Coordinates of C-alpha atoms and ligand atoms in Angstrom, one line a residue:
M1 CA 101.6 136.6 115.1
A2 CA 103.1 138.2 112.5
R3 CA 106.5 137.3 111.3
A4 CA 108.6 138.4 108.1
A5 CA 108.1 136.6 105.1
V6 CA 111.1 134.5 104.3
P7 CA 112.1 134.6 99.9
I8 CA 113.3 131.2 98.5
P9 CA 115.5 131.2 95.8
A10 CA 114.3 128.5 93.0
M11 CA 116.2 125.7 93.1
G12 CA 114.5 123.7 90.5
L13 CA 111.8 122.0 89.7
L14 CA 112.0 118.0 89.9
S15 CA 110.2 115.4 88.3
D16 CA 110.3 111.5 89.3
A17 CA 110.9 108.9 86.8
R18 CA 107.7 108.5 85.4
G19 CA 107.4 112.2 84.8
R20 CA 105.6 113.8 87.7
P21 CA 106.6 116.9 89.4
L22 CA 106.4 117.2 93.2
R23 CA 103.8 119.5 94.6
D24 CA 102.1 118.2 98.0
L25 CA 104.0 117.7 100.8
R26 CA 102.0 115.7 103.8
I27 CA 104.1 116.8 107.2
S28 CA 103.2 114.2 109.8
V29 CA 103.2 116.2 113.7
T30 CA 103.1 113.2 115.6
D31 CA 102.4 109.6 115.7
R32 CA 100.0 109.7 118.4
C33 CA 95.9 110.1 118.3
N34 CA 93.4 109.9 120.7
F35 CA 91.5 107.7 118.5
R36 CA 91.7 104.3 117.8
C37 CA 89.7 104.2 114.4
S38 CA 90.2 99.9 113.5
Y39 CA 91.0 101.0 110.1
C40 CA 94.1 102.7 111.0
M41 CA 95.3 102.0 114.7
P42 CA 93.6 99.1 115.9
K43 CA 93.3 99.6 119.7
E44 CA 94.3 95.6 119.7
V45 CA 97.8 96.6 118.3
F46 CA 98.2 100.1 119.8
D47 CA 97.8 99.7 123.3
S48 CA 99.5 100.4 126.6
R49 CA 102.3 98.4 124.8
H50 CA 103.0 99.9 121.5
A51 CA 106.2 102.3 121.6
F52 CA 105.4 105.7 120.8
L53 CA 108.5 108.0 119.1
P54 CA 110.1 110.0 121.9
H55 CA 110.6 113.1 121.8
S56 CA 114.1 113.2 120.6
A57 CA 112.8 111.6 117.2
L58 CA 110.8 114.0 116.3
L59 CA 111.5 116.5 113.7
S60 CA 111.6 120.4 115.7
F61 CA 109.3 122.7 114.4
E62 CA 113.1 124.5 113.4
E63 CA 113.6 121.2 111.7
I64 CA 110.5 120.9 109.8
T65 CA 110.1 124.4 108.2
R66 CA 113.8 124.3 107.2
L67 CA 112.6 121.4 105.1
A68 CA 109.4 123.1 104.3
R69 CA 111.5 125.7 102.7
L70 CA 113.2 123.3 100.8
F71 CA 111.0 121.0 98.9
T72 CA 109.3 124.9 98.4
S73 CA 112.4 125.3 96.4
H74 CA 111.6 122.3 94.3
G75 CA 108.5 122.7 93.9
V76 CA 105.7 122.2 96.7
R77 CA 102.9 124.5 96.6
K78 CA 100.7 122.8 99.1
L79 CA 101.8 121.5 102.9
R80 CA 99.3 119.4 104.7
L81 CA 99.9 118.6 108.6
T82 CA 98.4 115.5 109.8
G83 CA 99.4 112.4 112.0
G84 CA 98.4 111.1 114.1
E85 CA 96.2 113.2 115.3
P86 CA 98.5 116.7 114.1
L87 CA 96.6 118.6 117.2
L88 CA 97.8 116.7 120.2
R89 CA 101.4 117.9 118.6
K90 CA 102.2 120.5 121.1
N91 CA 102.3 124.6 120.1
V92 CA 100.9 122.8 117.0
E93 CA 99.6 126.5 116.1
D94 CA 103.8 128.0 116.7
L95 CA 104.6 125.8 113.8
V96 CA 101.7 126.7 111.4
A97 CA 103.1 130.1 112.4
M98 CA 106.4 129.4 110.9
L99 CA 105.2 127.4 107.4
A100 CA 102.9 130.5 107.2
T101 CA 105.8 132.5 106.5
L102 CA 107.0 130.3 103.8
R103 CA 106.6 131.4 99.9
T104 CA 107.2 130.3 96.6
P105 CA 110.1 131.2 94.0
D106 CA 107.1 133.8 92.8
G107 CA 107.0 135.3 96.4
E108 CA 103.0 133.3 96.9
P109 CA 102.3 132.2 100.1
L110 CA 101.5 128.3 100.3
D111 CA 98.4 126.1 100.3
L112 CA 98.6 125.4 104.3
T113 CA 96.2 123.2 105.6
L114 CA 95.8 120.1 108.7
T115 CA 94.0 116.7 108.7
T116 CA 92.4 116.6 112.3
N117 CA 89.8 114.4 113.7
G118 CA 88.3 117.3 115.0
S119 CA 88.1 116.1 118.5
L120 CA 90.1 119.7 120.1
L121 CA 89.0 121.8 117.1
K122 CA 86.6 123.9 118.5
R123 CA 89.0 124.5 121.4
K124 CA 92.1 125.2 118.8
A125 CA 90.8 126.3 115.4
V126 CA 91.1 130.5 116.4
A127 CA 94.0 130.1 117.1
L128 CA 95.0 127.8 114.3
K129 CA 93.8 130.8 111.8
A130 CA 95.2 133.6 113.8
A131 CA 98.6 131.6 112.7
G132 CA 98.0 131.6 109.4
L133 CA 96.3 128.0 108.8
R134 CA 94.4 128.7 105.6
R135 CA 92.1 125.4 105.3
V136 CA 90.8 122.3 107.5
T137 CA 89.9 119.0 107.1
V138 CA 87.9 116.4 109.3
S139 CA 87.8 113.3 109.1
L140 CA 84.3 112.2 110.1
D141 CA 82.9 108.5 109.4
A142 CA 79.2 108.8 111.2
L143 CA 76.3 111.5 112.6
D144 CA 75.4 108.4 113.5
D145 CA 76.9 108.8 117.8
A146 CA 76.9 105.1 118.3
I147 CA 78.4 103.8 114.7
F148 CA 80.7 106.9 115.7
Q149 CA 82.1 105.7 118.9
R150 CA 82.7 102.4 117.7
M151 CA 84.6 103.2 115.0
N152 CA 87.2 105.6 117.0
D153 CA 86.5 103.0 119.5
V154 CA 87.5 105.5 122.6
G155 CA 84.2 106.6 122.7
F156 CA 84.5 109.5 121.7
P157 CA 81.0 111.7 120.8
V158 CA 80.3 112.8 117.8
A159 CA 78.6 115.9 119.0
D160 CA 82.0 117.3 120.0
V161 CA 83.3 116.8 116.9
L162 CA 80.4 118.3 114.8
A163 CA 81.1 121.5 117.2
G164 CA 84.8 121.7 115.3
I165 CA 83.7 121.8 112.5
D166 CA 81.1 125.2 113.3
A167 CA 84.2 126.6 115.6
A168 CA 86.4 126.0 112.1
L169 CA 84.1 127.6 110.3
A170 CA 82.8 130.0 112.2
A171 CA 87.3 131.0 112.4
G172 CA 87.5 131.2 108.8
L173 CA 89.2 128.0 108.1
G174 CA 86.7 127.3 105.1
P175 CA 85.9 125.8 102.8
L176 CA 85.5 122.6 104.6
K177 CA 86.5 119.1 103.8
V178 CA 85.1 116.5 105.5
N179 CA 86.7 112.6 104.9
M180 CA 84.6 109.4 105.8
V181 CA 86.2 106.4 105.4
V182 CA 83.2 103.8 104.0
K183 CA 83.5 100.4 105.9
R184 CA 81.1 97.8 104.3
G185 CA 78.2 96.1 107.0
V186 CA 80.1 99.6 109.0
N187 CA 78.7 102.8 108.0
D188 CA 77.6 102.1 104.5
H189 CA 73.9 103.4 105.8
E190 CA 75.3 106.7 106.9
I191 CA 76.4 107.9 103.5
V192 CA 73.0 109.2 102.4
P193 CA 72.1 111.0 105.8
M194 CA 76.2 112.5 106.0
A195 CA 75.4 113.6 102.4
R196 CA 72.1 114.7 103.9
H197 CA 73.2 116.6 106.7
F198 CA 76.5 118.8 105.4
R199 CA 74.4 119.6 102.0
E200 CA 71.4 121.0 103.7
R201 CA 73.4 122.8 106.6
Y202 CA 76.0 123.8 105.3
G203 CA 76.2 124.0 101.3
P204 CA 79.0 124.6 99.7
A205 CA 80.9 125.4 102.3
V206 CA 81.7 122.1 103.4
V207 CA 82.9 119.3 100.8
L208 CA 81.6 115.9 101.9
R209 CA 84.6 113.1 100.5
F210 CA 84.0 109.0 100.8
I211 CA 87.3 107.0 100.8
E212 CA 88.0 103.8 99.7
F213 CA 88.9 101.6 102.9
M214 CA 92.8 101.0 102.0
D215 CA 95.5 98.3 102.7
V216 CA 97.9 100.8 104.0
G217 CA 100.0 98.9 106.9
V218 CA 99.3 95.3 107.7
T219 CA 97.6 96.1 111.0
N220 CA 94.3 96.8 110.4
G221 CA 93.4 93.7 108.6
W222 CA 91.9 95.0 105.9
R223 CA 90.1 93.0 103.1
M224 CA 88.8 93.7 99.5
D225 CA 85.1 92.5 100.9
D226 CA 85.1 95.7 103.3
V227 CA 85.3 98.2 100.7
V228 CA 82.6 100.0 99.1
P229 CA 83.7 101.1 95.6
S230 CA 83.2 104.4 95.2
S231 CA 81.0 103.5 92.2
D232 CA 78.1 102.0 94.7
V233 CA 78.6 105.3 96.8
L234 CA 77.4 107.2 94.0
R235 CA 74.8 105.3 93.0
M236 CA 73.7 105.5 96.2
L237 CA 73.8 109.3 96.2
Q238 CA 72.3 109.5 92.6
A239 CA 68.9 107.7 93.9
A240 CA 68.7 110.2 96.6
W241 CA 69.8 113.8 94.1
P242 CA 70.7 114.1 90.4
L243 CA 74.5 114.8 90.1
Q244 CA 76.4 115.9 88.0
A245 CA 80.2 115.1 87.3
L246 CA 82.6 117.9 87.6
E247 CA 86.0 118.9 86.4
A248 CA 89.4 118.3 89.0
A249 CA 90.2 121.1 90.9
A250 CA 93.9 121.2 90.2
P251 CA 96.1 118.3 88.6
G252 CA 96.7 115.5 91.1
E253 CA 93.2 116.2 92.8
T254 CA 92.7 112.8 94.8
A255 CA 88.7 113.3 94.4
A256 CA 86.7 112.8 91.6
R257 CA 84.0 115.9 91.9
W258 CA 80.5 115.4 91.6
G259 CA 78.2 118.7 92.5
Y260 CA 74.3 118.8 93.0
D261 CA 72.5 119.9 90.7
D262 CA 70.7 122.2 92.6
G263 CA 73.9 123.9 93.3
R264 CA 73.7 123.3 96.7
G265 CA 77.4 122.0 96.5
E266 CA 79.7 119.1 96.1
I267 CA 81.3 115.9 97.2
G268 CA 84.2 114.0 95.8
L269 CA 85.0 110.6 95.8
I270 CA 88.2 108.8 96.2
S271 CA 88.9 106.4 95.0
S272 CA 92.8 104.7 96.0
V273 CA 91.2 101.1 95.5
T274 CA 88.9 100.8 92.3
Q275 CA 90.3 103.7 90.1
A276 CA 93.9 104.2 91.2
F277 CA 95.2 107.5 91.0
C278 CA 99.2 107.2 91.1
H279 CA 99.6 108.1 87.1
D280 CA 99.6 112.2 88.6
C281 CA 100.4 111.5 92.2
N282 CA 102.5 114.3 93.4
R283 CA 102.3 113.8 96.9
A284 CA 106.0 113.2 99.3
R285 CA 105.3 112.1 102.6
L286 CA 107.5 113.0 105.8
S287 CA 107.0 111.0 108.7
T288 CA 107.3 112.4 112.3
E289 CA 110.8 111.5 112.5
G290 CA 112.4 113.0 109.1
Q291 CA 111.5 109.9 106.7
L292 CA 110.9 110.7 103.4
F293 CA 108.3 108.6 101.7
L294 CA 107.3 108.2 98.3
C295 CA 104.4 106.6 98.3
L296 CA 101.5 105.6 101.0
F297 CA 102.4 102.1 100.6
A298 CA 106.2 102.7 100.7
S299 CA 108.2 99.3 103.5
Q300 CA 110.9 102.3 103.6
G301 CA 111.8 106.1 103.4
H302 CA 114.7 107.9 102.8
D303 CA 116.4 109.2 105.9
L304 CA 116.1 113.1 105.6
R305 CA 116.7 113.7 110.2
S306 CA 120.6 112.3 109.4
L307 CA 121.4 115.1 107.1
L308 CA 119.8 117.8 109.4
R309 CA 121.3 116.7 112.3
D310 CA 124.5 115.8 110.7
G311 CA 125.3 119.8 109.7
A312 CA 124.0 119.6 106.3
T313 CA 123.8 122.9 104.1
D314 CA 120.6 123.8 102.5
E315 CA 122.3 122.3 99.3
D316 CA 123.2 118.8 100.1
I317 CA 119.3 118.7 101.6
T318 CA 118.0 119.8 98.3
T319 CA 120.3 117.6 95.9
A320 CA 119.3 114.8 98.5
I321 CA 116.0 115.8 97.7
A322 CA 116.0 116.1 94.3
Q323 CA 117.5 112.3 93.8
V324 CA 115.2 110.4 96.0
W325 CA 112.4 112.1 93.9
G326 CA 114.2 111.7 90.0
A327 CA 114.3 107.6 91.1
R328 CA 110.4 107.8 92.2
E329 CA 108.8 104.7 90.4
D330 CA 105.9 104.0 93.1
R331 CA 102.5 103.1 92.0
Y332 CA 101.3 101.1 94.1
S333 CA 97.3 101.3 93.6
E334 CA 97.7 100.5 89.9
L335 CA 99.6 97.0 90.7
R336 CA 97.6 96.5 93.5
G337 CA 97.0 92.5 93.1
S338 CA 98.5 92.0 89.9
A339 CA 102.2 90.0 89.5
A340 CA 103.7 93.2 89.8
A341 CA 103.1 93.9 93.0
P342 CA 105.0 94.0 96.6
H343 CA 104.4 91.2 98.2
P344 CA 101.8 91.5 100.4
G345 CA 102.7 90.2 103.1
E346 CA 106.0 92.6 103.0
R347 CA 106.1 95.1 105.9
R348 CA 104.7 98.8 105.0
V349 CA 104.4 102.4 106.6
E350 CA 101.0 102.1 109.2
M351 CA 98.9 105.3 108.4
H352 CA 99.2 107.0 111.7
Y353 CA 103.0 107.3 111.3
I354 CA 102.7 108.7 107.6
G355 CA 99.7 110.3 108.1
G356 CA 96.9 110.2 105.1
Ligands
SAM401 N1 94.1 111.7 112.5 C1 93.5 112.5 111.2 C2 92.6 112.5 110.7 O1 91.9 111.0 111.3 O2 92.0 113.1 110.4 C3 94.8 112.8 110.7 C4 95.8 111.8 110.3 S1 94.7 110.1 109.6 C5 95.7 108.9 109.2 C6 94.6 111.2 108.1 C7 93.6 110.5 106.9 O3 93.7 108.7 106.5 C8 91.9 110.3 108.2 O4 91.2 111.2 107.1 C9 91.5 108.7 107.9 O5 90.0 108.3 107.6 C10 92.6 108.2 106.7 N2 92.5 106.6 106.8 C11 93.3 106.2 107.5 N3 93.4 104.8 107.5 C12 92.6 104.8 106.3 C13 92.6 103.3 105.7 N4 92.7 102.4 106.4 N5 92.0 103.9 104.7 C14 91.5 104.9 103.9 N6 91.7 106.2 105.0 C15 92.4 106.0 106.2
SF4_402 FE1 93.8 108.8 114.5 FE2 93.5 109.8 112.7 FE3 94.1 106.9 112.5 FE4 91.3 107.5 113.1 S1 92.5 108.4 111.3 S2 93.6 106.5 114.4 S3 92.0 109.6 114.5 S4 95.5 109.2 113.5
SF4_403 FE1 100.7 108.2 94.9 FE2 101.6 105.8 96.0 FE3 98.8 106.3 96.4 FE4 99.4 106.0 93.8 S1 99.9 104.3 95.4 S2 98.7 107.4 94.4 S3 101.5 106.5 93.7 S4 100.4 107.6 97.1

């Protein structure tokens, strides 16, 4: 769907209390999901008695686009749609088309991406590309069907996600990132087979990234013993192929990049637990109901939906965003385990609500 580009006046770049800019906005478009990954939405907690948000609580596409435009005026250059499972939000491609009209103050389009579990990608890839999506990230924790079905805990077959990846690449949504959360004793023996599959089948068109299992939220029963440190992942991979460290592609990038010696692509290591990267964290997160979160591990958000629905002007909202970001001190991963860390029993936002 072709729409006219929307010019945005510059409102000023922001810097938080630790000198970090705001560059990346992750927007959760639904708190619902058709998977029940144990590290994110364990079945026992997110069952038929769990109250998901009513539709009236969700930001509308117009509200999301307005906020994204105002964030862009404050320096945001990258938008990532997430969830829950973002492809479950009805007509999400219409939202993509609306966001694709936004421009930076220099007239550049934004880097518009989406993270998905891949279950609906085969059906939606062409429409997403046509709407203006640039790339997708697909989460996939194993190639072995039995392990994958156990991890998504709804018996979803791996073949359908692999077909979604092929469809996304065929639609021009590459290069694609594939995210694998590694949990000790559950899927760590899938590390090398996953790397082999993506390297041999796709080369540089797919970048596989290994994510340390994180203590996000309070429902996933996280234990340090279940975390496989990225250094161990790297050791396993290096035993199979020579790898060389690569430069970060962009400031604030979460993954450390390693390239295969023969040029057949690269992998990424996201070490949120063992090597915190808070020092240049430039990400903000907007929840499904319009709460602005400054850290994945925050216990509270800042209510932007009330401003939107109470008739605030663009200036009111950009001022509020500037104030909130200006006071930001968050660095949970750097403090994890230290005396200064938030109390372990404290309520924290859940991953399916805030997105990754
Ligand atoms: N449903 C979509 C998906 O799975 O790609 C988008 C939302 S999901 C919350 C975003 C990312 O967070 C996924 O890549 C998922 O694997 C990751 N994730 C969820 N819980 C996690 C945890 N406890 N530790 C590390 N990564 C986690
Ligand atoms: Fe759903 Fe994604 Fe969470 Fe898995 S990680 S339960 S797919 S939101
Ligand atoms: Fe950013 Fe918070 Fe993660 Fe640190 S812990 S990298 S501040 S989201």
